[in-house]
mmCIF file of C-alpha atoms in Angstrom:
data_model
loop_
_atom_site.group_PDB
_atom_site.id
_atom_site.type_symbol
_atom_site.label_atom_id
_atom_site.label_comp_id
_atom_site.label_asym_id
_atom_site.label_seq_id
_atom_site.Cartn_x
_atom_site.Cartn_y
_atom_site.Cartn_z
ATOM 1 C CA MET X 2 -87.034 -126.636 -102.597
ATOM 2 C CA LYS X 3 -84.592 -123.757 -103.105
ATOM 3 C CA PHE X 4 -80.913 -123.746 -102.111
ATOM 4 C CA LEU X 5 -78.588 -120.875 -101.334
ATOM 5 C CA PHE X 6 -74.856 -121.365 -101.841
ATOM 6 C CA SER X 7 -72.122 -119.487 -99.892
ATOM 7 C CA PHE X 8 -69.275 -118.529 -98.674
ATOM 8 C CA LEU X 9 -65.579 -117.844 -99.311
ATOM 9 C CA PHE X 10 -63.495 -118.612 -96.207
ATOM 10 C CA ALA X 11 -59.682 -118.769 -95.828
ATOM 11 C CA GLY X 12 -59.198 -119.377 -99.522
ATOM 12 C CA SER X 13 -61.572 -122.342 -99.615
ATOM 13 C CA ILE X 14 -65.113 -122.449 -100.971
ATOM 14 C CA ILE X 15 -67.565 -123.821 -98.446
ATOM 15 C CA MET X 16 -71.033 -124.672 -99.769
ATOM 16 C CA LYS X 17 -73.870 -124.171 -97.332
ATOM 17 C CA CYS X 18 -77.332 -125.452 -98.262
ATOM 18 C CA THR X 19 -80.397 -123.772 -96.797
ATOM 19 C CA SER X 20 -83.936 -124.866 -97.582
ATOM 20 C CA ALA X 21 -86.391 -121.979 -98.067
ATOM 21 C CA GLU X 22 -89.942 -122.739 -96.941
ATOM 22 C CA PRO X 23 -93.134 -121.476 -98.645
ATOM 23 C CA CYS X 24 -94.521 -118.238 -97.233
ATOM 24 C CA ALA X 25 -97.580 -118.348 -94.987
ATOM 25 C CA GLY X 26 -100.968 -117.832 -96.586
ATOM 26 C CA GLY X 27 -100.895 -120.658 -99.084
ATOM 27 C CA ASP X 28 -102.270 -120.508 -102.607
ATOM 28 C CA SER X 29 -104.735 -117.608 -102.835
ATOM 29 C CA ASP X 30 -106.306 -115.423 -105.531
ATOM 30 C CA THR X 31 -105.967 -112.294 -103.398
ATOM 31 C CA PHE X 32 -102.969 -109.950 -103.395
ATOM 32 C CA ALA X 33 -100.815 -110.378 -100.287
ATOM 33 C CA GLU X 34 -97.768 -108.320 -99.326
ATOM 34 C CA ILE X 35 -95.221 -110.564 -97.602
ATOM 35 C CA ALA X 36 -91.960 -108.558 -97.633
ATOM 36 C CA THR X 37 -89.801 -106.433 -99.926
ATOM 37 C CA ASN X 38 -86.997 -109.008 -99.564
ATOM 38 C CA PRO X 39 -88.817 -112.234 -98.717
ATOM 39 C CA THR X 40 -86.845 -115.052 -97.092
ATOM 40 C CA CYS X 41 -89.603 -117.550 -97.856
ATOM 41 C CA ILE X 42 -90.864 -118.795 -101.216
ATOM 42 C CA LEU X 43 -93.785 -116.679 -102.404
ATOM 43 C CA ASN X 44 -97.079 -118.319 -103.345
ATOM 44 C CA LYS X 45 -99.537 -117.208 -105.996
ATOM 45 C CA CYS X 46 -100.472 -113.482 -105.761
ATOM 46 C CA GLN X 47 -97.879 -112.845 -103.044
ATOM 47 C CA GLY X 48 -95.176 -110.156 -103.242
ATOM 48 C CA ASP X 49 -92.671 -108.587 -103.389
ATOM 49 C CA CYS X 50 -90.697 -110.754 -105.833
ATOM 50 C CA ASP X 51 -87.560 -109.638 -107.667
ATOM 51 C CA SER X 52 -87.304 -112.610 -110.020
ATOM 52 C CA ASP X 53 -88.869 -116.007 -110.714
ATOM 53 C CA SER X 54 -86.535 -117.529 -108.116
ATOM 54 C CA ASN X 55 -88.616 -115.843 -105.387
ATOM 55 C CA CYS X 56 -91.727 -117.691 -106.577
ATOM 56 C CA GLY X 57 -92.889 -121.249 -105.999
ATOM 57 C CA PRO X 58 -92.931 -124.034 -108.613
ATOM 58 C CA GLY X 59 -94.896 -123.184 -111.760
ATOM 59 C CA LEU X 60 -95.077 -119.477 -110.862
ATOM 60 C CA THR X 61 -93.581 -116.411 -112.543
ATOM 61 C CA CYS X 62 -92.692 -113.025 -111.089
ATOM 62 C CA TYR X 63 -94.945 -110.359 -112.625
ATOM 63 C CA GLU X 64 -92.946 -107.142 -112.659
ATOM 64 C CA ARG X 65 -94.785 -103.822 -112.411
ATOM 65 C CA SER X 66 -93.963 -100.123 -112.527
ATOM 66 C CA GLY X 67 -95.786 -97.681 -110.248
ATOM 67 C CA ASN X 68 -99.494 -98.439 -109.913
ATOM 68 C CA ALA X 69 -99.709 -100.549 -113.067
ATOM 69 C CA ALA X 70 -102.266 -103.344 -113.125
ATOM 70 C CA GLY X 71 -101.351 -106.529 -111.321
ATOM 71 C CA PRO X 72 -101.043 -109.987 -112.867
ATOM 72 C CA PRO X 73 -104.116 -111.826 -114.157
ATOM 73 C CA GLY X 74 -105.772 -114.257 -111.761
ATOM 74 C CA CYS X 75 -105.221 -112.083 -108.668
ATOM 75 C CA ASN X 76 -107.958 -110.024 -106.962
ATOM 76 C CA GLY X 77 -107.782 -106.902 -104.837
ATOM 77 C CA THR X 78 -105.443 -103.910 -105.076
ATOM 78 C CA PRO X 79 -101.691 -104.485 -105.506
ATOM 79 C CA GLU X 80 -99.204 -102.406 -103.513
ATOM 80 C CA ASN X 81 -97.579 -99.581 -105.498
ATOM 81 C CA ASN X 82 -94.367 -100.746 -107.249
ATOM 82 C CA TRP X 83 -94.610 -104.265 -105.781
ATOM 83 C CA ASP X 84 -94.183 -107.329 -107.996
ATOM 84 C CA TYR X 85 -96.239 -110.488 -107.519
ATOM 85 C CA CYS X 86 -96.000 -114.182 -108.329
ATOM 86 C CA TYR X 87 -98.666 -115.619 -110.624
ATOM 87 C CA VAL X 88 -99.517 -118.571 -112.839
ATOM 88 C CA HIS X 89 -98.233 -117.777 -116.317
ATOM 89 C CA SER X 90 -100.222 -120.186 -118.514
ATOM 90 C CA GLU X 91 -99.521 -120.464 -122.255
ATOM 91 C CA CYS X 92 -101.721 -118.650 -124.749
ATOM 92 C CA ALA X 93 -104.248 -120.601 -126.798
ATOM 93 C CA GLY X 94 -103.024 -122.063 -130.063
ATOM 94 C CA GLY X 95 -100.129 -124.164 -128.827
ATOM 95 C CA ASP X 96 -97.020 -124.817 -130.859
ATOM 96 C CA SER X 97 -97.457 -123.917 -134.502
ATOM 97 C CA ASN X 98 -95.247 -122.874 -137.408
ATOM 98 C CA GLU X 99 -97.785 -120.194 -138.356
ATOM 99 C CA TYR X 100 -97.539 -116.579 -137.195
ATOM 100 C CA VAL X 101 -100.278 -115.778 -134.652
ATOM 101 C CA ASP X 102 -100.895 -112.234 -133.416
ATOM 102 C CA ILE X 103 -102.160 -112.430 -129.815
ATOM 103 C CA ASP X 104 -101.836 -108.894 -128.459
ATOM 104 C CA VAL X 105 -99.404 -105.982 -128.503
ATOM 105 C CA SER X 106 -99.113 -106.377 -124.694
ATOM 106 C CA PRO X 107 -100.157 -109.938 -123.761
ATOM 107 C CA LEU X 108 -100.676 -110.058 -120.009
ATOM 108 C CA GLY X 109 -102.886 -113.063 -119.409
ATOM 109 C CA CYS X 110 -100.769 -115.812 -120.922
ATOM 110 C CA ALA X 111 -97.289 -116.842 -122.003
ATOM 111 C CA LEU X 112 -96.778 -116.700 -125.766
ATOM 112 C CA SER X 113 -96.150 -119.973 -127.581
ATOM 113 C CA LYS X 114 -93.964 -120.570 -130.632
ATOM 114 C CA CYS X 115 -94.588 -118.045 -133.439
ATOM 115 C CA GLN X 116 -96.980 -115.983 -131.291
ATOM 116 C CA GLY X 117 -96.522 -112.239 -130.694
ATOM 117 C CA ASP X 118 -96.086 -109.520 -129.677
ATOM 118 C CA CYS X 119 -93.358 -110.210 -127.127
ATOM 119 C CA ASP X 120 -91.174 -107.523 -125.579
ATOM 120 C CA SER X 121 -88.720 -109.842 -123.842
ATOM 121 C CA ASP X 122 -88.097 -113.526 -123.114
ATOM 122 C CA ALA X 123 -90.365 -113.174 -120.057
ATOM 123 C CA ASP X 124 -93.393 -112.928 -122.382
ATOM 124 C CA CYS X 125 -92.648 -116.366 -123.850
ATOM 125 C CA GLY X 126 -93.354 -119.830 -122.464
ATOM 126 C CA ILE X 127 -90.847 -122.208 -120.936
ATOM 127 C CA GLY X 128 -88.048 -123.113 -123.354
ATOM 128 C CA SER X 129 -88.793 -120.162 -125.639
ATOM 129 C CA LYS X 130 -87.187 -116.806 -126.360
ATOM 130 C CA CYS X 131 -88.385 -113.552 -127.898
ATOM 131 C CA TRP X 132 -87.154 -112.933 -131.474
ATOM 132 C CA GLN X 133 -86.672 -109.166 -131.743
ATOM 133 C CA ARG X 134 -87.380 -107.475 -135.086
ATOM 134 C CA SER X 135 -86.128 -103.954 -135.816
ATOM 135 C CA ASN X 136 -88.682 -102.948 -138.484
ATOM 136 C CA ASP X 137 -91.612 -104.097 -140.632
ATOM 137 C CA ASP X 138 -89.346 -105.765 -143.192
ATOM 138 C CA ALA X 139 -87.107 -107.613 -140.728
ATOM 139 C CA PRO X 140 -87.445 -111.417 -140.912
ATOM 140 C CA GLY X 141 -89.033 -113.462 -138.144
ATOM 141 C CA PRO X 142 -87.832 -116.816 -136.726
ATOM 142 C CA LEU X 143 -87.006 -119.323 -139.461
ATOM 143 C CA GLN X 144 -89.180 -121.950 -137.739
ATOM 144 C CA CYS X 145 -92.253 -119.752 -138.383
ATOM 145 C CA SER X 146 -92.698 -120.812 -141.996
ATOM 146 C CA SER X 147 -96.363 -119.938 -142.554
ATOM 147 C CA GLY X 148 -97.942 -116.505 -142.752
ATOM 148 C CA THR X 149 -96.416 -113.059 -142.433
ATOM 149 C CA PRO X 150 -95.215 -111.257 -139.281
ATOM 150 C CA PHE X 151 -97.332 -108.218 -138.408
ATOM 151 C CA GLU X 152 -95.649 -104.833 -138.833
ATOM 152 C CA ASP X 153 -92.743 -104.605 -136.327
ATOM 153 C CA TRP X 154 -94.095 -107.196 -133.853
ATOM 154 C CA ASP X 155 -91.701 -109.603 -132.136
ATOM 155 C CA TYR X 156 -92.396 -113.343 -131.889
ATOM 156 C CA CYS X 157 -91.476 -116.203 -129.576
ATOM 157 C CA TYR X 158 -89.579 -119.230 -130.832
ATOM 158 C CA LYS X 159 -88.612 -122.575 -129.347
ATOM 159 C CA LEU X 160 -84.964 -122.985 -128.442
ATOM 160 C CA ASP X 161 -84.922 -126.686 -129.280
ATOM 161 C CA ASP X 162 -86.604 -126.115 -132.655
ATOM 162 C CA GLU X 163 -84.681 -123.106 -133.917
ATOM 163 C CA LYS X 164 -82.010 -124.935 -135.838
ATOM 164 C CA CYS X 165 -80.389 -123.655 -138.965
ATOM 165 C CA LEU X 166 -83.121 -124.978 -141.238
ATOM 166 C CA GLY X 167 -85.952 -124.419 -138.793
ATOM 167 C CA SER X 168 -88.648 -127.031 -138.218
ATOM 168 C CA GLY X 169 -90.535 -128.123 -141.286
ATOM 169 C CA GLU X 170 -90.284 -126.192 -144.526
ATOM 170 C CA MET X 171 -87.996 -123.159 -144.540
ATOM 171 C CA THR X 172 -89.151 -120.127 -146.476
ATOM 172 C CA PHE X 173 -87.705 -116.666 -146.883
ATOM 173 C CA SER X 174 -88.095 -113.885 -149.391
ATOM 174 C CA TYR X 175 -85.339 -112.120 -151.278
ATOM 175 C CA LEU X 176 -86.007 -108.795 -152.950
ATOM 176 C CA VAL X 177 -83.503 -107.707 -155.565
ATOM 177 C CA SER X 178 -83.218 -103.923 -155.725
ATOM 178 C CA GLY X 179 -80.679 -101.205 -156.380
ATOM 179 C CA THR X 180 -77.231 -102.740 -156.870
ATOM 180 C CA ASP X 181 -78.309 -106.140 -155.451
ATOM 181 C CA LYS X 182 -77.699 -109.157 -157.646
ATOM 182 C CA CYS X 183 -79.732 -112.331 -157.867
ATOM 183 C CA ASN X 184 -77.152 -115.086 -157.412
ATOM 184 C CA PHE X 185 -75.866 -117.678 -154.944
ATOM 185 C CA ALA X 186 -73.630 -115.221 -153.077
ATOM 186 C CA SER X 187 -76.490 -112.743 -152.543
ATOM 187 C CA PHE X 188 -78.804 -115.489 -151.264
ATOM 188 C CA ALA X 189 -76.138 -116.717 -148.851
ATOM 189 C CA GLU X 190 -75.575 -113.169 -147.579
ATOM 190 C CA LYS X 191 -79.329 -112.752 -147.048
ATOM 191 C CA LEU X 192 -79.472 -115.975 -145.026
ATOM 192 C CA ASP X 193 -76.498 -114.896 -142.905
ATOM 193 C CA ALA X 194 -78.429 -111.762 -141.961
ATOM 194 C CA SER X 195 -81.756 -113.492 -141.198
ATOM 195 C CA LYS X 196 -80.840 -116.872 -139.661
ATOM 196 C CA SER X 197 -81.362 -117.751 -136.006
ATOM 197 C CA GLU X 198 -78.824 -116.541 -133.482
ATOM 198 C CA LEU X 199 -78.454 -120.218 -132.507
ATOM 199 C CA CYS X 200 -77.393 -121.242 -135.993
ATOM 200 C CA THR X 201 -73.627 -121.312 -136.425
ATOM 201 C CA ASP X 202 -73.698 -122.517 -140.036
ATOM 202 C CA SER X 203 -72.962 -120.014 -142.787
ATOM 203 C CA GLY X 204 -75.603 -119.005 -145.310
ATOM 204 C CA GLU X 205 -73.567 -120.826 -147.957
ATOM 205 C CA LYS X 206 -73.683 -124.100 -146.017
ATOM 206 C CA ILE X 207 -77.429 -123.753 -145.390
ATOM 207 C CA LEU X 208 -78.088 -123.349 -149.117
ATOM 208 C CA ASN X 209 -75.891 -126.321 -149.967
ATOM 209 C CA ASP X 210 -77.701 -128.432 -147.343
ATOM 210 C CA LEU X 211 -81.059 -127.401 -148.791
ATOM 211 C CA LEU X 212 -80.296 -127.645 -152.496
ATOM 212 C CA GLY X 213 -77.407 -130.071 -152.763
ATOM 213 C CA SER X 214 -74.053 -129.849 -154.522
ATOM 214 C CA ASP X 215 -75.538 -128.022 -157.517
ATOM 215 C CA ALA X 216 -77.023 -125.262 -155.329
ATOM 216 C CA THR X 217 -75.300 -122.520 -157.359
ATOM 217 C CA ASP X 218 -76.853 -123.729 -160.635
ATOM 218 C CA LYS X 219 -80.284 -124.162 -159.040
ATOM 219 C CA ILE X 220 -80.285 -120.620 -157.727
ATOM 220 C CA LYS X 221 -79.116 -119.363 -161.122
ATOM 221 C CA ASP X 222 -82.119 -121.112 -162.684
ATOM 222 C CA LEU X 223 -84.435 -119.582 -160.064
ATOM 223 C CA CYS X 224 -83.064 -116.105 -160.768
ATOM 224 C CA GLU X 225 -83.407 -116.513 -164.533
ATOM 225 C CA ASP X 226 -86.977 -117.767 -164.134
ATOM 226 C CA ALA X 227 -87.859 -114.868 -161.831
ATOM 227 C CA TYR X 228 -86.330 -112.407 -164.269
ATOM 228 C CA ALA X 229 -88.180 -113.897 -167.238
ATOM 229 C CA ASN X 230 -91.503 -113.678 -165.402
ATOM 230 C CA THR X 231 -91.027 -110.326 -163.713
ATOM 231 C CA ASP X 232 -93.551 -107.529 -164.038
ATOM 232 C CA ALA X 233 -90.856 -104.944 -163.323
ATOM 233 C CA THR X 234 -90.014 -102.719 -166.266
ATOM 234 C CA SER X 235 -87.764 -99.742 -166.899
ATOM 235 C CA LEU X 236 -88.108 -96.968 -169.459
ATOM 236 C CA PHE X 237 -85.723 -96.954 -172.415
ATOM 237 C CA SER X 238 -85.653 -93.178 -172.138
ATOM 238 C CA ASP X 239 -84.006 -93.520 -168.704
ATOM 239 C CA ILE X 240 -80.824 -94.836 -170.328
ATOM 240 C CA SER X 241 -79.679 -91.439 -171.574
ATOM 241 C CA ASN X 242 -82.184 -89.321 -169.654
ATOM 242 C CA LYS X 243 -81.642 -86.621 -172.274
ATOM 243 C CA GLY X 244 -85.085 -86.642 -173.855
ATOM 244 C CA PHE X 245 -86.715 -87.619 -177.140
ATOM 245 C CA GLU X 246 -84.612 -85.435 -179.451
ATOM 246 C CA PHE X 247 -81.304 -86.797 -178.185
ATOM 247 C CA ASP X 248 -82.447 -90.452 -178.304
ATOM 248 C CA ASN X 249 -83.889 -90.015 -181.799
ATOM 249 C CA GLU X 250 -80.760 -88.260 -183.088
ATOM 250 C CA TYR X 251 -78.533 -90.937 -181.562
ATOM 251 C CA TYR X 252 -80.046 -93.615 -183.801
ATOM 252 C CA SER X 253 -79.504 -91.272 -186.729
ATOM 253 C CA GLY X 254 -75.849 -90.872 -185.771
ATOM 254 C CA GLY X 255 -76.112 -87.194 -184.959
ATOM 255 C CA THR X 256 -75.209 -86.814 -181.258
ATOM 256 C CA PHE X 257 -71.866 -86.154 -179.607
ATOM 257 C CA TRP X 258 -72.040 -89.699 -178.213
ATOM 258 C CA ASN X 259 -71.745 -90.984 -181.794
ATOM 259 C CA TYR X 260 -68.588 -89.097 -182.711
ATOM 260 C CA GLU X 261 -66.976 -88.281 -179.381
ATOM 261 C CA ILE X 262 -63.239 -89.060 -179.467
ATOM 262 C CA GLU X 263 -61.093 -88.700 -176.394
ATOM 263 C CA THR X 264 -58.072 -86.449 -176.803
ATOM 264 C CA ASN X 265 -54.660 -86.714 -175.208
ATOM 265 C CA ASP X 266 -55.807 -84.048 -172.749
ATOM 266 C CA GLY X 267 -58.704 -86.256 -171.564
ATOM 267 C CA ASP X 268 -61.387 -84.163 -173.267
ATOM 268 C CA ASN X 269 -64.469 -85.777 -174.842
ATOM 269 C CA ASN X 270 -64.297 -88.760 -172.484
ATOM 270 C CA LEU X 271 -67.243 -90.916 -173.506
ATOM 271 C CA LYS X 272 -66.792 -93.092 -170.434
ATOM 272 C CA ASP X 273 -67.545 -90.108 -168.216
ATOM 273 C CA SER X 274 -70.161 -88.309 -170.292
ATOM 274 C CA SER X 275 -72.202 -91.489 -170.794
ATOM 275 C CA ALA X 276 -71.540 -93.005 -167.360
ATOM 276 C CA ARG X 277 -75.295 -93.142 -166.771
ATOM 277 C CA VAL X 278 -75.533 -96.021 -169.276
ATOM 278 C CA GLY X 279 -73.367 -98.214 -167.055
ATOM 279 C CA ARG X 280 -75.393 -97.340 -163.974
ATOM 280 C CA VAL X 281 -78.683 -98.214 -165.715
ATOM 281 C CA PHE X 282 -77.160 -101.526 -166.792
ATOM 282 C CA ARG X 283 -76.034 -102.396 -163.249
ATOM 283 C CA GLU X 284 -79.028 -101.117 -161.272
ATOM 284 C CA GLU X 285 -82.012 -101.556 -163.609
ATOM 285 C CA ALA X 286 -81.294 -103.915 -166.486
ATOM 286 C CA GLN X 287 -80.183 -106.668 -164.090
ATOM 287 C CA ARG X 288 -83.593 -106.864 -162.400
ATOM 288 C CA SER X 289 -86.175 -105.508 -164.842
ATOM 289 C CA ILE X 290 -87.133 -105.524 -168.498
ATOM 290 C CA ILE X 291 -86.451 -102.342 -170.460
ATOM 291 C CA ASN X 292 -89.447 -101.328 -172.537
ATOM 292 C CA LEU X 293 -89.171 -101.199 -176.320
ATOM 293 C CA PRO X 294 -88.643 -97.487 -177.248
ATOM 294 C CA THR X 295 -91.768 -97.163 -179.401
ATOM 295 C CA TYR X 296 -91.677 -93.424 -178.762
ATOM 296 C CA LEU X 297 -88.865 -93.330 -181.344
ATOM 297 C CA PRO X 298 -89.864 -93.544 -185.025
ATOM 298 C CA SER X 299 -87.222 -96.211 -185.682
ATOM 299 C CA PHE X 300 -88.960 -98.574 -183.250
ATOM 300 C CA ASP X 301 -92.600 -97.577 -183.625
ATOM 301 C CA PRO X 302 -94.504 -100.523 -185.205
ATOM 302 C CA GLU X 303 -97.146 -98.116 -186.518
ATOM 303 C CA GLN X 304 -94.430 -96.361 -188.504
ATOM 304 C CA ASP X 305 -93.041 -99.609 -189.948
ATOM 305 C CA GLY X 306 -90.144 -99.552 -187.518
ATOM 306 C CA CYS X 307 -88.501 -102.569 -185.857
ATOM 307 C CA ASP X 308 -90.595 -105.509 -187.049
ATOM 308 C CA MET X 309 -88.767 -107.828 -184.634
ATOM 309 C CA ASN X 310 -89.745 -105.709 -181.604
ATOM 310 C CA ALA X 311 -86.162 -105.722 -180.363
ATOM 311 C CA ALA X 312 -83.758 -102.861 -179.781
ATOM 312 C CA PHE X 313 -80.027 -103.478 -179.871
ATOM 313 C CA CYS X 314 -78.376 -100.850 -177.745
ATOM 314 C CA CYS X 315 -74.647 -100.277 -178.264
ATOM 315 C CA TRP X 316 -74.074 -96.876 -176.747
#
């Protein structure tokens, strides 16, 4: 039973209750055009609805544009631009924490938790919303802890499940690149950007809840372990980027970097002329291993250079 509330009269609010009856025709699988602004409650396959409130219990308003196909479960030819009520049953698979790719335009069912691709909340089941992702790398709902979201698809999530830590095990990836640093602050910032819109806790609090009071030390250990086991490498020659002759002469003490002395006029400023060294340290050495410069005779094992396989660089 639906109720309409009105009106404002002489400064007082008067509430008037009116019961809307179901439209004639009953529950049918055939398209039926009742009215553009129906005063009765539309049954299955009846139109024209403007929202779910025009439809009977358990029914959803299927909105169309032009002569687009009508909702599933209804037979016949729908009226151009009319919207119809239909039974929006949930897609197979039920509630799961694993990403499930149903269809880019699911029409026959309402998407369950962690199912996609949704375009709006209307594509999701009761009590769920559509988690919008802006690109392939954008994170999905935290409660979807298994699998990988497909390209730029959007996925439904349960409102009562999407807490700060999600339901079950929480997982997320953190890629260190460019000037990013692997530390507690960077992890917290990443969580702030990827957490549910319903979560009011900060990324810092989430990490402390997950890892305990020594969260900072635990993340430091994780970063050091990841660094020690990384496959990422950088070329030693990238440090100066001046080629073999310069690098070789530097270790012989014969480049301007070796004897450059800044004058009172600011000439021969080593800080400026070798600024690239600092950039390599900040952007590469913090996340990758720099290869031993075996291209230089001083470090080539085949030329009896650097038996310890280590290069001390003090530019």
